[in-house]
Coordinates of C-alpha atoms in Angstrom, one line a residue:
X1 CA 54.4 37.4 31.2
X2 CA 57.6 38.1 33.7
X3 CA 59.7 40.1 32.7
X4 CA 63.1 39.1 30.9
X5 CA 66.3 40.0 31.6
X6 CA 67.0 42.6 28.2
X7 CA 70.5 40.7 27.6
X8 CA 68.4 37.5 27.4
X9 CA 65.5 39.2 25.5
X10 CA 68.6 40.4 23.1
X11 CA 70.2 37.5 22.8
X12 CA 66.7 35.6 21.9
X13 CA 66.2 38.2 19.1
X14 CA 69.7 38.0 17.5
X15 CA 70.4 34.2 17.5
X16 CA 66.9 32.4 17.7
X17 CA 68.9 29.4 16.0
X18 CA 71.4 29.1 18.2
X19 CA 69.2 29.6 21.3
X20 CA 66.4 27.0 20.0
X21 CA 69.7 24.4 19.7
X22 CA 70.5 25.0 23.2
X23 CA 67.0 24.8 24.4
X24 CA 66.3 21.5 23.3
X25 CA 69.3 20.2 24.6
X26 CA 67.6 21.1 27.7
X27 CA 64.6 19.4 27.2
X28 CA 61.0 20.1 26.5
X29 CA 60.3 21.9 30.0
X30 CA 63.2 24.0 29.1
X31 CA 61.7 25.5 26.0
X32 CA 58.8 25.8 27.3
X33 CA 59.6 28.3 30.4
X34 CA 61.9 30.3 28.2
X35 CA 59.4 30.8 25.4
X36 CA 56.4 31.9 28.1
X37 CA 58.9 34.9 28.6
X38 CA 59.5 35.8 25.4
X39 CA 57.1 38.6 23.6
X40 CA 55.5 37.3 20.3
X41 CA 58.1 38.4 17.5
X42 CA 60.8 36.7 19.8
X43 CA 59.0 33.7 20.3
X44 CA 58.2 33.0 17.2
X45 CA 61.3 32.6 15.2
X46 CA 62.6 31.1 18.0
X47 CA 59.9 28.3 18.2
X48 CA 59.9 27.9 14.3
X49 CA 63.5 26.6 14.4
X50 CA 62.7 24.2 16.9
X51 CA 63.2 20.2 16.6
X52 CA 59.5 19.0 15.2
X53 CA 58.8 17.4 19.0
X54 CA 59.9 20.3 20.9
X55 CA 57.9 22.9 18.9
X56 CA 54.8 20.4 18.7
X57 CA 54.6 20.4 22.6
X58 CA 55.3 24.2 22.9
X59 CA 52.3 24.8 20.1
X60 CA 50.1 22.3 21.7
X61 CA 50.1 24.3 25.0
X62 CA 49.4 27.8 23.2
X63 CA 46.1 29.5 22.8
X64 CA 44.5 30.1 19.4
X65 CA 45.0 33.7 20.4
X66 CA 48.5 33.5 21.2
X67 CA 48.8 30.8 17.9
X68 CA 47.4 34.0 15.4
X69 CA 49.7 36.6 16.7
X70 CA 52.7 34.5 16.6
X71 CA 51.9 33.9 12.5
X72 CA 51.0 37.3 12.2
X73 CA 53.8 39.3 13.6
X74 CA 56.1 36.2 11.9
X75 CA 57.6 36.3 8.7
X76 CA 56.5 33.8 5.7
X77 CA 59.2 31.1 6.0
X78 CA 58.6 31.3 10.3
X79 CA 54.8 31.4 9.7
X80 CA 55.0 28.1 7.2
X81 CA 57.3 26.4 9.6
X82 CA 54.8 27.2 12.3
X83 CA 52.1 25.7 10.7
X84 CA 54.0 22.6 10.4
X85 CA 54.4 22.0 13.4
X86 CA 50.6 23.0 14.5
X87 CA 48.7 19.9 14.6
X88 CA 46.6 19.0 11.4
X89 CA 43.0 19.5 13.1
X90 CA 43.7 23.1 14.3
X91 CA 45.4 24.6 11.1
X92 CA 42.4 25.6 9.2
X93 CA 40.7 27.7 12.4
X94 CA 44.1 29.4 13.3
X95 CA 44.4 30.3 9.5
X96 CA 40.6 31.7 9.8
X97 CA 42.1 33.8 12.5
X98 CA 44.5 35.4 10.7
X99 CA 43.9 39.4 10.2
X100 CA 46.1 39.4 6.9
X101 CA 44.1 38.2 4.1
X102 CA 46.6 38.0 2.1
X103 CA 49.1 36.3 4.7
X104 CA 46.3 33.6 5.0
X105 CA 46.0 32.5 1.2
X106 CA 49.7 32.3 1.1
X107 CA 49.7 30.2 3.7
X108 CA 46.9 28.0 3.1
X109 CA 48.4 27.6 -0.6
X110 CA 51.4 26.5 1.3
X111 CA 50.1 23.8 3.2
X112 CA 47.0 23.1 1.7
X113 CA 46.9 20.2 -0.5
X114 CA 45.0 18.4 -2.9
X115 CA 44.4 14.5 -2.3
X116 CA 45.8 13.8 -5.6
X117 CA 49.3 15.7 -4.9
X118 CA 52.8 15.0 -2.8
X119 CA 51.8 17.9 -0.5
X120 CA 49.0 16.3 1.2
X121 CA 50.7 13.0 2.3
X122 CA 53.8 14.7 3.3
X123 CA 54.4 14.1 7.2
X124 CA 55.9 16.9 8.7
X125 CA 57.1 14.9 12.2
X126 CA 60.1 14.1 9.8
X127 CA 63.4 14.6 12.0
X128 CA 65.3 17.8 10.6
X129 CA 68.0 19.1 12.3
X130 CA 69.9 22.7 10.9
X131 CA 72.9 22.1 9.0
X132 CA 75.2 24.7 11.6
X133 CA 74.2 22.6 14.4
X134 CA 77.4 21.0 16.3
X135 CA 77.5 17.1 16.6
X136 CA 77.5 16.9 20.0
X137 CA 74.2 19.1 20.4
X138 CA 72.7 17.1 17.5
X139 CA 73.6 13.6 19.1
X140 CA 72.1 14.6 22.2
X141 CA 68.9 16.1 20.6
X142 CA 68.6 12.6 18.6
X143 CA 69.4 10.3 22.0
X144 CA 66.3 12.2 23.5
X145 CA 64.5 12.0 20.7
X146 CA 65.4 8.7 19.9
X147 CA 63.9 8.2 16.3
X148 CA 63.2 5.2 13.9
X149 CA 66.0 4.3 13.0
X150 CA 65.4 3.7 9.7
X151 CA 63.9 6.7 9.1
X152 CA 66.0 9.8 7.8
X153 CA 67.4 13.0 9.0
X154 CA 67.1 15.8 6.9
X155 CA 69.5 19.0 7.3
X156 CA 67.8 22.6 7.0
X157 CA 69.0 26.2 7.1
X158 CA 68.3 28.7 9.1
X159 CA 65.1 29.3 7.0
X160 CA 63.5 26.1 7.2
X161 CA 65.5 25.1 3.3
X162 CA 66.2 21.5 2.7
X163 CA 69.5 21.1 2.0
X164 CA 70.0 17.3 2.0
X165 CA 70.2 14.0 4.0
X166 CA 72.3 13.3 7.1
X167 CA 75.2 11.0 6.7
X168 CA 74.5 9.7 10.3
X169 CA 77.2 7.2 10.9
X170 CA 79.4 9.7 9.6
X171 CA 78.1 12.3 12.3
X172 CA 78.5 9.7 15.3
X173 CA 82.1 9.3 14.2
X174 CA 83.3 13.0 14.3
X175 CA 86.7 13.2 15.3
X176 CA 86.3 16.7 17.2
X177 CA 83.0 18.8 18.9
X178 CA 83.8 21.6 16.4
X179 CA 82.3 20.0 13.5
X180 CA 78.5 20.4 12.3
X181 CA 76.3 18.4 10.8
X182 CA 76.9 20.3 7.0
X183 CA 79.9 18.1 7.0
X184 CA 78.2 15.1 7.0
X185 CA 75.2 15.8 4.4
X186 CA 74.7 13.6 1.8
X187 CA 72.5 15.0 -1.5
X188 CA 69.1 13.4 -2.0
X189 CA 66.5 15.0 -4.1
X190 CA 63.2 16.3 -3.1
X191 CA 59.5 15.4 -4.6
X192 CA 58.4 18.4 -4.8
X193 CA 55.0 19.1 -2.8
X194 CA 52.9 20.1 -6.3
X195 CA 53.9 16.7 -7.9
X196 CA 51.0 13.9 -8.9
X197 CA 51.2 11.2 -7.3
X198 CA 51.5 9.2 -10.3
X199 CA 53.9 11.2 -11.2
X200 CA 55.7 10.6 -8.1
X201 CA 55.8 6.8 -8.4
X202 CA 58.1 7.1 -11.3
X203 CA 61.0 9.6 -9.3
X204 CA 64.5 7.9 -9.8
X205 CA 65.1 8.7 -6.3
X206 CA 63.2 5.6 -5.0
X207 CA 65.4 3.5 -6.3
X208 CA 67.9 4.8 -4.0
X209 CA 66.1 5.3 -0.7
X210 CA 62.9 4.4 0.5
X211 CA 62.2 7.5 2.1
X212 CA 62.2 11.2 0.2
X213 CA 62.1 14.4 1.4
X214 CA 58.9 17.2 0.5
X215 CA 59.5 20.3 -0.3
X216 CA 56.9 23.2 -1.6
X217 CA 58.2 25.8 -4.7
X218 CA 60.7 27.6 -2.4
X219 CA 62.4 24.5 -1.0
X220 CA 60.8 24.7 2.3
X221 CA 61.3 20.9 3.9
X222 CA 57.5 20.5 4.3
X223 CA 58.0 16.5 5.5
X224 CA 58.7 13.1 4.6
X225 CA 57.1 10.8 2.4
X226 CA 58.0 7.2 1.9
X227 CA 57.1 5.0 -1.1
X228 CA 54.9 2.6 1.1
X229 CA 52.8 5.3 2.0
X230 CA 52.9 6.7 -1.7
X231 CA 51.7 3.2 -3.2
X232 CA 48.8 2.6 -0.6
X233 CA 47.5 6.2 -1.5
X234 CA 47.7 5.2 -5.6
X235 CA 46.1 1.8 -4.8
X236 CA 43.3 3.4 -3.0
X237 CA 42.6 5.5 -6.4
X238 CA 43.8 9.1 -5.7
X239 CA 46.0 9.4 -8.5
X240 CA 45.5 8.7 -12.4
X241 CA 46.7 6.9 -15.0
X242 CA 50.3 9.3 -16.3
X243 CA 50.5 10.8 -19.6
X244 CA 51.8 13.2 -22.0
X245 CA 48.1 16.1 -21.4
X246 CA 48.3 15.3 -17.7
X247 CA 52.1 16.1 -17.5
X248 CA 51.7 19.2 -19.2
X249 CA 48.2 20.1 -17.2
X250 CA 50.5 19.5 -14.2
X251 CA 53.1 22.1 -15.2
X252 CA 51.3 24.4 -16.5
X253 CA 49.3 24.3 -13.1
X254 CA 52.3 24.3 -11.2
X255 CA 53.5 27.6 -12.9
X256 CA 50.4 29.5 -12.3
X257 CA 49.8 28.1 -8.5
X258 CA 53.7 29.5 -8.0
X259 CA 53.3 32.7 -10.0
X260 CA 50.0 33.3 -7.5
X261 CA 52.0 32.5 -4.3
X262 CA 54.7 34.7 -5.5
X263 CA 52.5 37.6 -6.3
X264 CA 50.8 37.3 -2.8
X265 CA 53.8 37.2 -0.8
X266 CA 55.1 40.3 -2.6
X267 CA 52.3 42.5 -2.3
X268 CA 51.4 41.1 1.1
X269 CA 51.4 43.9 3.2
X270 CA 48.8 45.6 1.3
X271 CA 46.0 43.3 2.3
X272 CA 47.0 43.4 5.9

């Protein structure tokens, strides 16, 4: 690795956000050189608050090695963001890798899935831009980018939380460069990633939009999943017929799975 100027290297460690906005203005290359000289607990809050495309190319030209000690010297929400971003096939042998047992099952809990739930058909290529972002950097990122339009943009914090939709139209027609995109989010609930997918069919939000947000027991934005893709996974028989026991099963699982992940994250850095 060459060495970094140690105003850059500061800068890189004190405003990751800002600096992963500016990068991928920049373009993919750009990213790419500036995160080769960054040491592992710089680069990897800065790659976890990367636009989904820019951190999937950065990832997809990392190690395993380099992968592991990127989640490992990362903190939970940068680890699961991470991970999302990783592609699907090499998730399971970079979580093997992991020295922090505990780290590892809250992680795998985190993006691990059962057929039958929200979680596993979640797509985490969703756009999601962060709610501090100016327009102008955010147009530019989304020219580049150049999504469906008819898919959504969701807004995030610094953390990876979903805060809501992006009023997009709204966002184009900003009268001055100051503003950012929080002014121009529109509220749209989350299925939440522990949810049946029977269950799911019946969320009042579809009858507003045809694509809904994920998001796992913390409000991490995990991805995007839209009702097409819901109903061809219920057609071909993952989910059950809903009722009254399999409601209540449902919670009461959720509220054990959560108190587990909790309990691991907390005492965490005794099973390192």
């Amino acid at each position: 690795m060459a060495a970094i100027h140690p105003l850059k290297l500061a800068y890189a460690r004190e405003y990751p956000g800002e600096l992963a906005t500016f990068l991928a203005t920049r373009g993919t290359a750009a990213v790419l050189q500036a995160v080769n000289d960054l040491p592992p607990e710089t680069a990897a809050p800065l790659v976890a608050m990367l636009p989904h495309h820019h951190a999937l190319a950065v990832l997809g030209e990392q190690d395993d090695e380099t992968l592991i000690q990127w989640l490992n010297v990362a903190g939970v929400d940068q680890a699961l963001s991470l991970l999302l971003h990783i592609e699907e096939s090499r998730r399971a042998r970079i979580l093997q890798g992991l020295p922090g047992r505990r780290m590892r099952h809250t992680l795998e809990k985190l993006v691990i899935y059962p057929p039958d739930k929200v979680g596993a058909l979640a797509d985490p290529s969703a756009m999601q831009l962060n709610a501090g972002m100016l327009v102008p950097d955010a147009v530019a990122l989304l020219r580049e980018y150049a999504p469906d339009p008819e898919q959504p943009v969701w807004l995030v914090d610094d953390g990876g939380g979903y805060l809501g939709g992006l009023d997009l139209g709204g966002a184009l027609m900003a009268r001055t460069d100051t503003s950012t995109l929080s002014a121009f989010l529109i509220p749209v609930e989350a299925l939440r990633a522990e949810t049946r997918l029977a269950n799911a069919r019946d969320f009042p939000q579809w009858l507003r939009h045809t694509t809904l947000p994920v998001t796992d027991h913390l409000n991490h934005l995990l991805g995007s999943l839209s009702r097409e893709k819901l109903m061809t996974a219920l057609a071909g028989g993952h989910a059950t017929e809903n009722s009254l026991g399999q409601s209540m099963n449902e919670l009461t699982g959720q509220y054990f799975r959560v108190m587990g992940i909790c309990l691991g994250a907390l005492f965490g850095s005794r099973g390192k």
